[in-house]
mmCIF file of C-alpha atoms in Angstrom:
data_model
loop_
_atom_site.group_PDB
_atom_site.id
_atom_site.type_symbol
_atom_site.label_atom_id
_atom_site.label_comp_id
_atom_site.label_asym_id
_atom_site.label_seq_id
_atom_site.Cartn_x
_atom_site.Cartn_y
_atom_site.Cartn_z
ATOM 1 C CA MET L 288 -64.811 2.222 51.798
ATOM 2 C CA ASN L 289 -64.908 5.762 52.941
ATOM 3 C CA SER L 290 -63.875 7.423 56.250
ATOM 4 C CA TYR L 291 -65.185 10.680 57.572
ATOM 5 C CA VAL L 292 -64.004 12.747 60.346
ATOM 6 C CA THR L 293 -65.812 15.672 62.072
ATOM 7 C CA TYR L 294 -64.920 17.756 64.860
ATOM 8 C CA GLY L 295 -66.805 19.466 67.608
ATOM 9 C CA THR L 296 -67.645 19.478 71.384
ATOM 10 C CA TYR L 297 -67.525 16.325 73.321
ATOM 11 C CA ASP L 298 -71.172 16.740 74.424
ATOM 12 C CA TYR L 299 -72.489 17.300 70.885
ATOM 13 C CA LEU L 300 -70.525 14.629 69.224
ATOM 14 C CA LEU L 301 -71.516 12.079 72.088
ATOM 15 C CA LYS L 302 -75.240 12.815 71.306
ATOM 16 C CA LEU L 303 -74.517 12.338 67.561
ATOM 17 C CA LYS L 304 -72.811 9.050 68.249
ATOM 18 C CA GLU L 305 -75.605 7.859 70.513
ATOM 19 C CA LYS L 306 -78.301 8.779 67.751
ATOM 20 C CA HIS L 307 -76.486 6.766 65.252
ATOM 21 C CA GLU L 308 -75.532 3.617 67.330
ATOM 22 C CA ASP L 309 -76.051 1.278 64.391
ATOM 23 C CA GLN L 310 -73.181 2.889 62.475
ATOM 24 C CA ASN L 311 -69.440 2.118 62.710
ATOM 25 C CA ILE L 312 -68.324 5.129 64.558
ATOM 26 C CA PHE L 313 -65.744 6.097 67.235
ATOM 27 C CA LEU L 314 -65.597 9.090 69.386
ATOM 28 C CA PHE L 315 -62.118 10.437 69.767
ATOM 29 C CA THR L 316 -60.999 12.699 72.616
ATOM 30 C CA ASN L 317 -57.823 14.571 73.574
ATOM 31 C CA PRO L 318 -57.112 17.602 75.671
ATOM 32 C CA ASP L 319 -57.604 19.780 72.652
ATOM 33 C CA GLY L 320 -61.046 18.522 71.729
ATOM 34 C CA ALA L 321 -63.106 15.686 70.186
ATOM 35 C CA ALA L 322 -63.739 14.104 66.858
ATOM 36 C CA LEU L 323 -66.040 11.498 65.424
ATOM 37 C CA TYR L 324 -64.705 8.941 62.963
ATOM 38 C CA HIS L 325 -67.135 7.149 60.640
ATOM 39 C CA GLU L 326 -66.263 4.099 58.274
ATOM 40 C CA THR L 327 -68.934 3.249 55.741
ATOM 41 C CA ASN L 328 -69.380 1.943 52.204
ATOM 42 C CA GLY L 329 -72.034 4.579 51.853
ATOM 43 C CA THR L 330 -72.382 8.141 52.749
ATOM 44 C CA THR L 331 -72.066 9.754 56.228
ATOM 45 C CA PHE L 332 -74.875 11.315 58.341
ATOM 46 C CA PHE L 333 -72.251 14.187 59.355
ATOM 47 C CA LYS L 334 -73.270 17.622 58.182
ATOM 48 C CA ASN L 335 -69.646 18.721 57.875
ATOM 49 C CA ALA L 336 -66.653 16.266 57.548
ATOM 50 C CA LYS L 337 -63.307 15.577 56.153
ATOM 51 C CA LYS L 338 -63.776 12.785 53.566
ATOM 52 C CA TYR L 339 -61.167 10.071 52.915
ATOM 53 C CA GLU L 340 -61.008 7.041 50.730
ATOM 54 C CA VAL L 341 -59.632 4.058 52.451
ATOM 55 C CA ILE L 342 -56.857 2.764 50.187
ATOM 56 C CA ASP L 343 -55.512 0.079 52.561
ATOM 57 C CA SER L 344 -57.101 -1.509 55.540
ATOM 58 C CA LYS L 345 -55.872 -4.130 57.893
ATOM 59 C CA GLY L 346 -57.591 -5.578 60.947
ATOM 60 C CA ASP L 347 -61.100 -5.478 62.322
ATOM 61 C CA VAL L 348 -61.442 -2.391 64.402
ATOM 62 C CA GLU L 349 -63.971 -3.208 66.934
ATOM 63 C CA ASN L 350 -63.213 -1.901 70.447
ATOM 64 C CA PRO L 351 -60.156 0.156 70.376
ATOM 65 C CA GLY L 352 -59.123 2.484 73.276
ATOM 66 C CA PHE L 353 -56.474 4.574 71.620
ATOM 67 C CA VAL L 354 -55.924 5.863 68.115
ATOM 68 C CA VAL L 355 -52.960 7.583 66.403
ATOM 69 C CA LEU L 356 -53.571 9.717 63.287
ATOM 70 C CA ASN L 357 -50.502 10.485 61.430
ATOM 71 C CA HIS L 358 -51.190 13.482 59.041
ATOM 72 C CA ILE L 359 -48.896 13.638 56.037
ATOM 73 C CA PRO L 360 -49.328 16.327 53.488
ATOM 74 C CA VAL L 361 -48.394 15.117 50.025
ATOM 75 C CA GLU L 362 -47.859 17.116 46.876
ATOM 76 C CA GLU L 363 -50.387 16.393 44.230
ATOM 77 C CA SER L 364 -47.916 15.137 41.739
ATOM 78 C CA GLU L 365 -46.510 12.768 44.294
ATOM 79 C CA ARG L 366 -49.578 10.959 45.335
ATOM 80 C CA ALA L 367 -48.833 7.775 43.382
ATOM 81 C CA VAL L 368 -45.405 7.488 44.769
ATOM 82 C CA PHE L 369 -46.748 8.036 48.390
ATOM 83 C CA GLU L 370 -49.553 5.555 47.759
ATOM 84 C CA ASP L 371 -47.291 2.910 46.257
ATOM 85 C CA ARG L 372 -44.821 3.189 49.251
ATOM 86 C CA PHE L 373 -47.504 2.718 51.774
ATOM 87 C CA LYS L 374 -49.300 -0.101 49.908
ATOM 88 C CA ASN L 375 -45.996 -1.995 49.766
ATOM 89 C CA ARG L 376 -44.920 -1.170 53.339
ATOM 90 C CA ALA L 377 -43.290 -3.713 55.724
ATOM 91 C CA GLY L 378 -46.660 -4.298 57.273
ATOM 92 C CA LYS L 379 -45.175 -4.643 60.966
ATOM 93 C CA VAL L 380 -47.494 -2.638 62.925
ATOM 94 C CA GLU L 381 -50.626 -4.581 62.471
ATOM 95 C CA ASN L 382 -48.850 -7.540 63.889
ATOM 96 C CA GLU L 383 -47.900 -5.844 67.143
ATOM 97 C CA PRO L 384 -49.610 -6.710 70.481
ATOM 98 C CA GLY L 385 -52.509 -4.400 71.053
ATOM 99 C CA CYS L 386 -52.867 -3.158 67.495
ATOM 100 C CA GLU L 387 -56.358 -3.766 66.247
ATOM 101 C CA GLY L 388 -55.871 -2.256 62.707
ATOM 102 C CA ILE L 389 -54.510 0.222 60.447
ATOM 103 C CA ARG L 390 -56.094 2.515 57.734
ATOM 104 C CA ILE L 391 -54.384 4.465 55.097
ATOM 105 C CA LEU L 392 -56.774 7.367 54.104
ATOM 106 C CA ARG L 393 -56.568 9.313 50.845
ATOM 107 C CA PRO L 394 -57.960 12.879 51.219
ATOM 108 C CA VAL L 395 -60.804 13.709 48.801
ATOM 109 C CA ALA L 396 -60.663 17.428 49.129
ATOM 110 C CA ASN L 397 -57.100 18.462 50.341
ATOM 111 C CA ASP L 398 -53.514 17.179 50.401
ATOM 112 C CA THR L 399 -53.316 15.522 53.716
ATOM 113 C CA TYR L 400 -53.210 11.708 53.943
ATOM 114 C CA VAL L 401 -53.906 10.160 57.210
ATOM 115 C CA VAL L 402 -52.407 6.869 58.560
ATOM 116 C CA ALA L 403 -54.650 5.766 61.273
ATOM 117 C CA THR L 404 -53.565 3.054 63.764
ATOM 118 C CA PHE L 405 -55.995 1.771 66.398
ATOM 119 C CA TRP L 406 -54.785 0.357 69.587
ATOM 120 C CA ASP L 407 -56.273 -1.439 72.579
ATOM 121 C CA SER L 408 -54.377 1.199 74.799
ATOM 122 C CA GLU L 409 -51.907 4.065 74.783
ATOM 123 C CA SER L 410 -49.345 1.681 76.533
ATOM 124 C CA SER L 411 -49.444 -0.809 73.527
ATOM 125 C CA PHE L 412 -48.781 2.131 71.142
ATOM 126 C CA LYS L 413 -45.856 3.126 73.269
ATOM 127 C CA SER L 414 -44.538 -0.330 73.477
ATOM 128 C CA TRP L 415 -44.741 -0.460 69.561
ATOM 129 C CA GLN L 416 -42.781 2.783 69.444
ATOM 130 C CA THR L 417 -39.801 1.190 71.450
ATOM 131 C CA SER L 418 -39.829 -2.235 69.669
ATOM 132 C CA GLU L 419 -37.554 -3.835 67.067
ATOM 133 C CA ALA L 420 -40.428 -4.148 64.614
ATOM 134 C CA TYR L 421 -40.895 -0.342 64.811
ATOM 135 C CA GLU L 422 -37.073 0.166 64.117
ATOM 136 C CA THR L 423 -37.387 -2.225 60.997
ATOM 137 C CA ALA L 424 -40.560 -0.518 59.712
ATOM 138 C CA HIS L 425 -38.900 2.931 60.026
ATOM 139 C CA LYS L 426 -35.270 2.012 59.222
ATOM 140 C CA ASN L 427 -35.234 4.069 55.872
ATOM 141 C CA ARG L 428 -36.581 7.186 57.403
ATOM 142 C CA HIS L 429 -34.301 10.097 56.739
ATOM 143 C CA THR L 430 -32.173 8.041 54.273
ATOM 144 C CA SER L 431 -32.031 7.913 50.504
ATOM 145 C CA LYS L 432 -34.253 4.779 50.604
ATOM 146 C CA GLY L 433 -36.972 6.768 52.581
ATOM 147 C CA LEU L 434 -39.462 9.024 51.015
ATOM 148 C CA PRO L 435 -37.865 12.117 49.467
ATOM 149 C CA LYS L 436 -38.472 15.356 51.237
ATOM 150 C CA THR L 437 -39.828 16.848 48.033
ATOM 151 C CA ILE L 438 -42.916 14.569 48.288
ATOM 152 C CA PHE L 439 -44.386 16.535 51.083
ATOM 153 C CA SER L 440 -46.381 19.630 50.805
ATOM 154 C CA GLY L 441 -46.076 20.432 54.540
ATOM 155 C CA LYS L 442 -44.700 18.958 57.652
ATOM 156 C CA PRO L 443 -46.237 15.727 58.696
ATOM 157 C CA TYR L 444 -47.695 15.709 62.350
ATOM 158 C CA LEU L 445 -49.251 13.359 64.705
ATOM 159 C CA LYS L 446 -52.327 13.525 66.771
ATOM 160 C CA THR L 447 -53.329 10.947 69.537
ATOM 161 C CA TYR L 448 -56.625 10.368 70.988
ATOM 162 C CA GLN L 449 -58.416 8.236 73.557
ATOM 163 C CA ILE L 450 -61.493 6.407 72.184
ATOM 164 C CA GLU L 451 -64.731 6.468 73.980
ATOM 165 C CA LYS L 452 -65.656 2.801 74.708
ATOM 166 C CA PRO L 453 -69.164 1.711 74.801
ATOM 167 C CA GLU L 454 -70.554 1.045 78.381
ATOM 168 C CA SER L 455 -70.785 -2.480 79.436
ATOM 169 C CA VAL L 456 -74.312 -3.841 79.602
#
């Protein structure tokens, strides 16, 4: 499966989403702008998009209200190490209340992986961040058992978005 992300104005992306209602797409918004996220086994209808291969997927993401995109730039020579670590991760987040799913996205044309977690709400994500499960999942961060700093080609960063939910019929 592939994931595609494109950015633009809210109004333009909303029209694009409405035009392709039959597709598995989500409209993300935050104070900095808007993005459309498209998951498909085929190609996308986006004219310009960042393309990712989904290398790990848990959960059926159907009606999330909040998404967290953890962008992780990884050195080309360290991709196998990074992917192995994430494929063999603790798997705690997808069992948390409010978590609808997780996607580990391999970049096709750049060095930045994306770990996307989909939540029913921002409050569920914040509860996860203060949970014992979060502590367990991240216990090796900044230790010799964690990912070595040399694996990164830049500084990881997080972006959060509200997700436009379909109107009730």
